[in-house]
Amino acid sequence: MGQSAFDEAIRAIPTGSVDTYDIHLPRSWTVHGGPVNGGVTLAAAANALSVRLGETHGHPDPLCVSAFYLTAAEAGPGQVVTEVIRASRSLSTGQARVVQIDERGAEVERLRATATFVDLTTTHAEVLTVARPPYLPPREECFSPESMGGDSPLVVSEVMSRYDMLIDPTTAGWFGGQPSGLGQIRTWFRMRDGGEPTPLMLLQVVDALPPVAYDLGLTGWVPTLELTVHVRAKPAPGWLRLNMASVNLAGGFVEEDAEIWDSSDRLVAQARQLAKVPFTPAPPPGYGWVV
Amino acid sequence: MGQSAFDEAIRAIPTGSVDTYDIHLPRSWTVHGGPVNGGVTLAAAANALSVRLGETHGHPDPLCVSAFYLTAAEAGPGQVVTEVIRASRSLSTGQARVVQIDERGAEVERLRATATFVDLTTTHAEVLTVARPPYLPPREECFSPESMGGDSPLVVSEVMSRYDMLIDPTTAGWFGGQPSGLGQIRTWFRMRDGGEPTPLMLLQVVDALPPVAYDLGLTGWVPTLELTVHVRAKPAPGWLRLNMASVNLAGGFVEEDAEIWDSSDRLVAQARQLAKVPFTPAPPPGYGWVV
């Protein structure tokens, strides 16, 4: 099986230093050549940790990852500087810093992630859960952003063309300027090149969609400040389902939650991010300013 | 106004080094002299960052904090080693490592936190939210753990005697060995010494209760692996309400969510942690093993 476009985008190349890996963030995962998708940058950082902790401690799979986004990563070369913080028999915790050289030749830190890795093939198989998969209409009844035509900047961006996204039409009103005000998006999701989901890919998928806060009436750039992802199981092959929710815009920030369900109806990832809202939006119908 | 017991527990004492602060984790915030409450250890780490980022950048308040718990902190002296990662006009991001000297004289890292700090008095006042406060019966109809008498190890622990906790009786069945299986705890909460809530205190309060997974049928030690807290506003004085939920025990880990609401009906903190379940519990009535 060949490498998927995603595997290639996050490739970690060993250097002469045991803790440092070269990466090359591709333009094909940006929005119009601007910032690289944050999920891809995080997955590249986590992949370097995966290589290091996999080789030295047998823990190649992310279990829990928290990343702070410091400056916007750009397409092009960069490095991931890793640190092993603590390792035990069952799990290892490390840190990964993504750095790039800016136009003045100075090293700039893009992202700092701390993460615990495990071997997901050896964790307990039992699941005790009250979580249930989101209801999604059949894919042929869902909304494809590309049906909007070439006018939407979302549709034609490089990173959006990596995916097949089929959105529950009851949560897609914001595409046409009619946010529901509920702060919800539910969608089918897969990589267009057929790359099957992996634990590292889930770190990207939780941040692949436009901000779910768009369904609260926001528009424009809503940069992620921090993102935490729990990978709860190796995903089964096939379509993923994403359940996104955003409830509280306050203090100039908004939280966004994501659940990923795999084709075997298993909750394979839970994520939450805090994002900055650089302006005061008008509340959509049905909403009110509380304070 | 004198210092509260909480303020004293998390005090950060400057040392000769600009990045290092001495702390002293008190026995009165442990369980029977064992591990120090994780929330207090985190708040002590964050307090050192608060001092440093407050003095140098005018950002004394935690906005978003992620901590990885590496080894159990012990009552006694320790140090917080801080790093300023990036600062802008509106927010600063730093790292804090809590270290202690073990019985062999070696430095051991207890906790590593990365955090973004702001000045919560200058953030946007507007709130746009679909979140609603949890329903809690009047306090006189709620369940006090101390009504269980001295037999419960929870009641007599040092850290539990710091608080007044009045639990919604419909979510307190696990105290008597009858978990609801829903994974929910709702409770009134305040510090017993009258210390009013502060942004730093919220970092402790989200981790103050027994694990909400007890309402899923778990018992015993459920150590936190990682905890992320978003502080969304300065809390108003008075009683807090906590809304705790846990939905997915899988792969030997369980996630726990916490919301804190203040006396003005504002959602002042959202938190999520991933905790390790060191054994396979029996599912409570109404539950099933999914896989």
Coordinates of N, CA and C in Angstrom, one line a residue, chain A residues 37-163:
Chain A
N37 N -3.0 24.3 7.7 CA -4.0 23.7 8.6 C -3.4 23.3 9.9
G38 N -4.0 23.8 11.0 CA -3.5 23.5 12.3 C -3.4 22.0 12.7
G39 N -4.4 21.3 12.2 CA -4.4 19.9 12.5 C -3.3 19.1 11.8
V40 N -2.9 19.6 10.6 CA -1.8 18.9 9.9 C -0.5 19.2 10.7
T41 N -0.3 20.5 11.1 CA 0.9 20.9 11.8 C 1.0 20.0 13.1
L42 N -0.2 19.9 13.8 CA -0.1 19.1 15.0 C 0.2 17.6 14.7
A43 N -0.4 17.1 13.7 CA -0.1 15.7 13.3 C 1.3 15.5 13.0
A44 N 1.9 16.5 12.3 CA 3.4 16.4 12.0 C 4.2 16.3 13.3
A45 N 3.8 17.2 14.2 CA 4.6 17.2 15.5 C 4.4 15.9 16.2
A46 N 3.1 15.4 16.2 CA 2.9 14.1 16.9 C 3.5 13.0 16.2
N47 N 3.7 13.0 14.9 CA 4.3 12.0 14.2 C 5.8 11.8 14.5
A48 N 6.4 13.0 14.7 CA 7.8 12.9 15.1 C 7.9 12.2 16.5
L49 N 7.0 12.6 17.4 CA 7.0 11.9 18.7 C 6.7 10.5 18.6
S50 N 5.8 10.1 17.7 CA 5.4 8.7 17.4 C 6.6 7.9 17.0
V51 N 7.4 8.5 16.1 CA 8.6 7.8 15.6 C 9.6 7.6 16.8
R52 N 9.8 8.7 17.6 CA 10.8 8.6 18.7 C 10.3 7.6 19.8
L53 N 9.1 7.8 20.2 CA 8.6 7.0 21.3 C 8.2 5.6 20.9
G54 N 7.9 5.4 19.6 CA 7.7 4.1 19.1 C 8.9 3.3 19.1
E55 N 10.0 3.9 18.6 CA 11.3 3.2 18.5 C 11.9 2.9 19.8
T56 N 11.8 3.9 20.7 CA 12.6 3.7 22.0 C 11.7 3.0 23.1
H57 N 10.4 3.2 23.0 CA 9.6 2.7 24.1 C 8.4 1.8 23.7
G58 N 8.3 1.6 22.4 CA 7.1 0.8 21.9 C 5.8 1.4 22.1
H59 N 5.8 2.8 22.1 CA 4.5 3.5 22.2 C 4.3 4.5 21.1
P60 N 3.8 3.9 19.9 CA 3.7 4.7 18.7 C 2.4 5.5 18.5
D61 N 1.4 5.3 19.4 CA 0.1 5.8 19.2 C -0.2 7.0 20.1
P62 N -0.7 8.1 19.6 CA -1.1 9.2 20.5 C -2.4 8.8 21.3
L63 N -2.4 9.0 22.6 CA -3.5 8.8 23.5 C -4.1 10.1 23.9
C64 N -3.3 11.1 24.2 CA -3.8 12.4 24.7 C -2.7 13.4 24.3
V65 N -3.2 14.4 23.5 CA -2.3 15.4 23.0 C -2.9 16.8 23.3
S66 N -2.1 17.7 23.8 CA -2.5 19.1 24.0 C -1.5 19.9 23.3
A67 N -2.0 20.8 22.4 CA -1.1 21.7 21.7 C -1.5 23.2 21.8
F68 N -0.6 24.0 22.0 CA -0.8 25.5 22.0 C -0.2 26.0 20.7
Y69 N -1.1 26.7 20.0 CA -0.7 27.3 18.7 C -0.1 28.7 18.9
L70 N 1.1 28.9 18.6 CA 1.9 30.1 19.0 C 1.9 31.1 17.8
T71 N 2.3 30.7 16.7 CA 2.3 31.5 15.5 C 1.9 30.6 14.3
A72 N 1.4 31.2 13.2 CA 0.8 30.5 12.1 C 2.0 29.8 11.3
A73 N 1.9 28.4 11.2 CA 2.9 27.7 10.4 C 2.7 28.0 8.9
E74 N 3.8 28.0 8.2 CA 3.8 28.3 6.8 C 4.2 27.1 6.0
A75 N 3.7 27.0 4.8 CA 4.1 25.9 3.9 C 5.6 26.0 3.7
G76 N 6.3 24.8 3.8 CA 7.7 24.8 3.6 C 8.4 24.0 4.7
P77 N 9.7 24.1 4.7 CA 10.4 23.2 5.7 C 10.3 23.7 7.1
G78 N 10.5 22.8 8.0 CA 10.5 23.1 9.4 C 11.1 22.0 10.2
Q79 N 11.2 22.1 11.5 CA 11.7 21.0 12.3 C 10.8 20.7 13.5
V80 N 10.8 19.5 14.0 CA 10.1 19.1 15.2 C 11.2 18.8 16.2
V81 N 11.3 19.5 17.3 CA 12.2 19.2 18.4 C 11.5 18.4 19.5
T82 N 11.9 17.2 19.7 CA 11.2 16.4 20.7 C 11.9 16.2 22.0
E83 N 11.2 15.9 23.0 CA 11.8 15.6 24.4 C 11.0 14.5 25.0
V84 N 11.7 13.5 25.5 CA 11.0 12.5 26.3 C 10.9 12.9 27.7
I85 N 9.7 13.1 28.2 CA 9.6 13.6 29.6 C 9.6 12.5 30.6
R86 N 8.8 11.5 30.3 CA 8.7 10.3 31.2 C 8.2 9.1 30.5
A87 N 8.7 8.0 30.8 CA 8.3 6.8 30.1 C 8.1 5.7 31.2
S88 N 7.0 5.0 31.1 CA 6.7 3.8 31.9 C 6.4 2.6 31.0
R89 N 6.1 1.5 31.6 CA 5.9 0.3 30.7 C 4.7 0.5 29.8
S90 N 3.7 1.1 30.3 CA 2.4 1.2 29.5 C 2.3 2.5 28.7
L91 N 2.9 3.6 29.1 CA 2.8 4.8 28.4 C 4.0 5.7 28.5
S92 N 4.2 6.6 27.5 CA 5.3 7.6 27.5 C 4.7 9.0 27.2
T93 N 5.3 9.9 27.9 CA 4.9 11.3 27.8 C 6.1 12.1 27.2
G94 N 5.8 12.9 26.2 CA 6.8 13.7 25.6 C 6.3 15.1 25.2
Q95 N 7.3 15.9 24.7 CA 6.9 17.2 24.2 C 7.5 17.4 22.8
A96 N 6.8 18.1 21.9 CA 7.2 18.4 20.6 C 7.0 19.8 20.3
R97 N 8.1 20.5 19.8 CA 8.0 21.9 19.4 C 8.2 22.0 17.9
V98 N 7.3 22.6 17.2 CA 7.4 22.8 15.7 C 8.1 24.2 15.6
V99 N 9.2 24.2 14.9 CA 9.9 25.5 14.6 C 10.2 25.7 13.1
Q100 N 10.1 26.9 12.7 CA 10.5 27.3 11.3 C 11.4 28.5 11.4
I101 N 12.1 28.7 10.3 CA 13.0 29.9 10.2 C 12.2 31.0 9.5
D102 N 12.1 32.2 10.1 CA 11.3 33.2 9.5 C 12.1 34.0 8.4
E103 N 11.5 35.0 7.8 CA 12.1 35.7 6.7 C 13.4 36.5 7.1
R104 N 13.5 36.7 8.5 CA 14.7 37.4 8.9 C 15.8 36.4 9.4
G105 N 15.5 35.1 9.2 CA 16.5 34.1 9.6 C 16.4 33.7 11.0
A106 N 15.4 34.1 11.7 CA 15.2 33.8 13.2 C 14.4 32.5 13.3
E107 N 14.7 31.7 14.3 CA 13.9 30.5 14.6 C 12.6 31.0 15.3
V108 N 11.4 30.5 14.8 CA 10.2 30.9 15.4 C 9.4 29.6 15.8
E109 N 8.9 29.6 17.0 CA 8.1 28.4 17.4 C 6.7 28.5 17.0
R110 N 6.2 27.5 16.2 CA 4.8 27.6 15.7 C 3.8 27.0 16.7
L111 N 4.2 25.9 17.3 CA 3.3 25.1 18.1 C 4.1 24.3 19.1
R112 N 3.5 24.2 20.3 CA 4.1 23.3 21.3 C 3.1 22.3 21.8
A113 N 3.4 21.1 21.6 CA 2.5 20.0 22.0 C 3.1 19.2 23.1
T114 N 2.3 18.8 24.1 CA 2.7 17.8 25.1 C 1.8 16.6 24.9
A115 N 2.3 15.4 25.0 CA 1.4 14.3 24.6 C 1.9 13.0 25.3
T116 N 0.9 12.2 25.6 CA 1.1 10.8 26.1 C 0.8 9.8 25.0
F117 N 1.8 8.9 24.8 CA 1.7 7.9 23.7 C 1.6 6.5 24.4
V118 N 0.9 5.6 23.7 CA 0.7 4.2 24.1 C 0.8 3.3 22.9
D119 N 0.6 2.1 23.1 CA 0.4 1.1 22.0 C -1.1 0.7 22.0
L120 N -1.8 1.3 21.1 CA -3.3 1.1 21.1 C -3.7 -0.3 20.8
T121 N -2.7 -1.1 20.3 CA -3.1 -2.5 20.0 C -3.1 -3.3 21.3
T122 N -2.5 -2.8 22.4 CA -2.4 -3.6 23.6 C -3.3 -3.0 24.8
T123 N -4.1 -1.9 24.5 CA -4.9 -1.4 25.6 C -6.1 -2.3 25.8
H124 N -6.8 -2.1 26.9 CA -8.0 -2.9 27.2 C -9.0 -2.8 26.1
A125 N -9.6 -3.9 25.8 CA -10.6 -3.9 24.7 C -12.0 -3.5 25.2
E126 N -12.2 -3.6 26.5 CA -13.6 -3.3 27.0 C -14.0 -1.9 26.9
V127 N -15.2 -1.6 26.6 CA -15.8 -0.3 26.5 C -17.1 -0.2 27.4
L128 N -17.1 0.8 28.2 CA -18.3 1.0 29.1 C -18.7 2.4 28.8
T129 N -19.8 2.6 28.1 CA -20.1 4.0 27.6 C -21.5 4.3 27.6
V130 N -21.8 5.6 27.8 CA -23.2 6.1 27.6 C -23.2 6.9 26.3
A131 N -22.0 7.1 25.6 CA -22.0 7.8 24.4 C -22.6 7.0 23.3
R132 N -23.4 7.7 22.4 CA -24.1 7.1 21.3 C -23.7 7.8 20.0
P133 N -23.5 7.1 18.9 CA -23.1 7.8 17.7 C -24.2 8.9 17.3
P134 N -23.7 9.9 16.6 CA -24.7 10.9 16.2 C -25.6 10.4 15.1
Y135 N -26.8 10.8 15.0 CA -27.7 10.5 13.9 C -27.2 11.3 12.7
L136 N -27.0 10.6 11.6 CA -26.7 11.3 10.3 C -27.5 10.7 9.2
P137 N -28.1 11.6 8.4 CA -28.9 11.0 7.3 C -28.0 10.2 6.3
P138 N -28.5 9.4 5.5 CA -27.7 8.7 4.5 C -26.9 9.7 3.7
R139 N -25.7 9.3 3.3 CA -24.8 10.2 2.6 C -25.4 10.9 1.4
E140 N -26.2 10.1 0.7 CA -26.8 10.7 -0.6 C -27.8 11.9 -0.2
E141 N -28.2 11.9 1.0 CA -29.1 13.0 1.4 C -28.4 14.2 2.1
C142 N -27.0 14.1 2.2 CA -26.2 15.1 2.9 C -25.7 16.1 1.9
F143 N -25.2 17.2 2.5 CA -24.8 18.4 1.8 C -23.3 18.4 1.5
S144 N -23.0 18.5 0.2 CA -21.6 18.6 -0.1 C -21.2 20.0 -0.4
P145 N -20.2 20.6 0.3 CA -19.8 22.0 0.1 C -19.6 22.3 -1.3
E146 N -19.1 21.3 -2.1 CA -18.8 21.6 -3.5 C -20.0 21.8 -4.3
S147 N -21.2 21.5 -3.8 CA -22.4 21.8 -4.6 C -22.7 23.3 -4.6
M148 N -21.9 24.0 -3.7 CA -22.1 25.5 -3.7 C -21.4 26.1 -4.9
G149 N -20.6 25.4 -5.6 CA -19.9 26.0 -6.7 C -18.6 26.7 -6.3
G150 N -18.0 27.3 -7.3 CA -16.6 27.9 -7.1 C -16.6 29.2 -6.3
D151 N -17.8 29.7 -6.0 CA -17.8 31.1 -5.3 C -17.4 31.0 -3.9
S152 N -17.6 29.9 -3.2 CA -17.3 29.8 -1.8 C -15.8 29.6 -1.6
P153 N -15.2 30.5 -0.8 CA -13.7 30.4 -0.6 C -13.4 29.1 0.2
L154 N -14.4 28.6 0.9 CA -14.2 27.3 1.6 C -14.0 26.2 0.7
V155 N -14.8 26.2 -0.4 CA -14.8 25.0 -1.3 C -13.5 24.9 -2.0
V156 N -13.0 26.0 -2.5 CA -11.8 25.9 -3.4 C -10.5 25.9 -2.7
S157 N -10.5 26.0 -1.3 CA -9.2 26.0 -0.7 C -8.5 24.6 -0.8
E158 N -7.2 24.7 -0.8 CA -6.4 23.5 -1.0 C -6.7 22.4 0.0
V159 N -6.8 22.8 1.3 CA -6.9 21.8 2.3 C -8.3 21.2 2.3
M160 N -9.4 22.0 1.9 CA -10.7 21.4 1.9 C -10.8 20.4 0.7
S161 N -10.0 20.5 -0.3 CA -10.1 19.6 -1.4 C -9.4 18.2 -1.1
R162 N -8.9 18.1 0.1 CA -8.3 16.8 0.5 C -9.4 15.9 1.0
Y163 N -10.5 16.4 1.4 CA -11.6 15.6 2.0 C -12.8 15.4 1.2

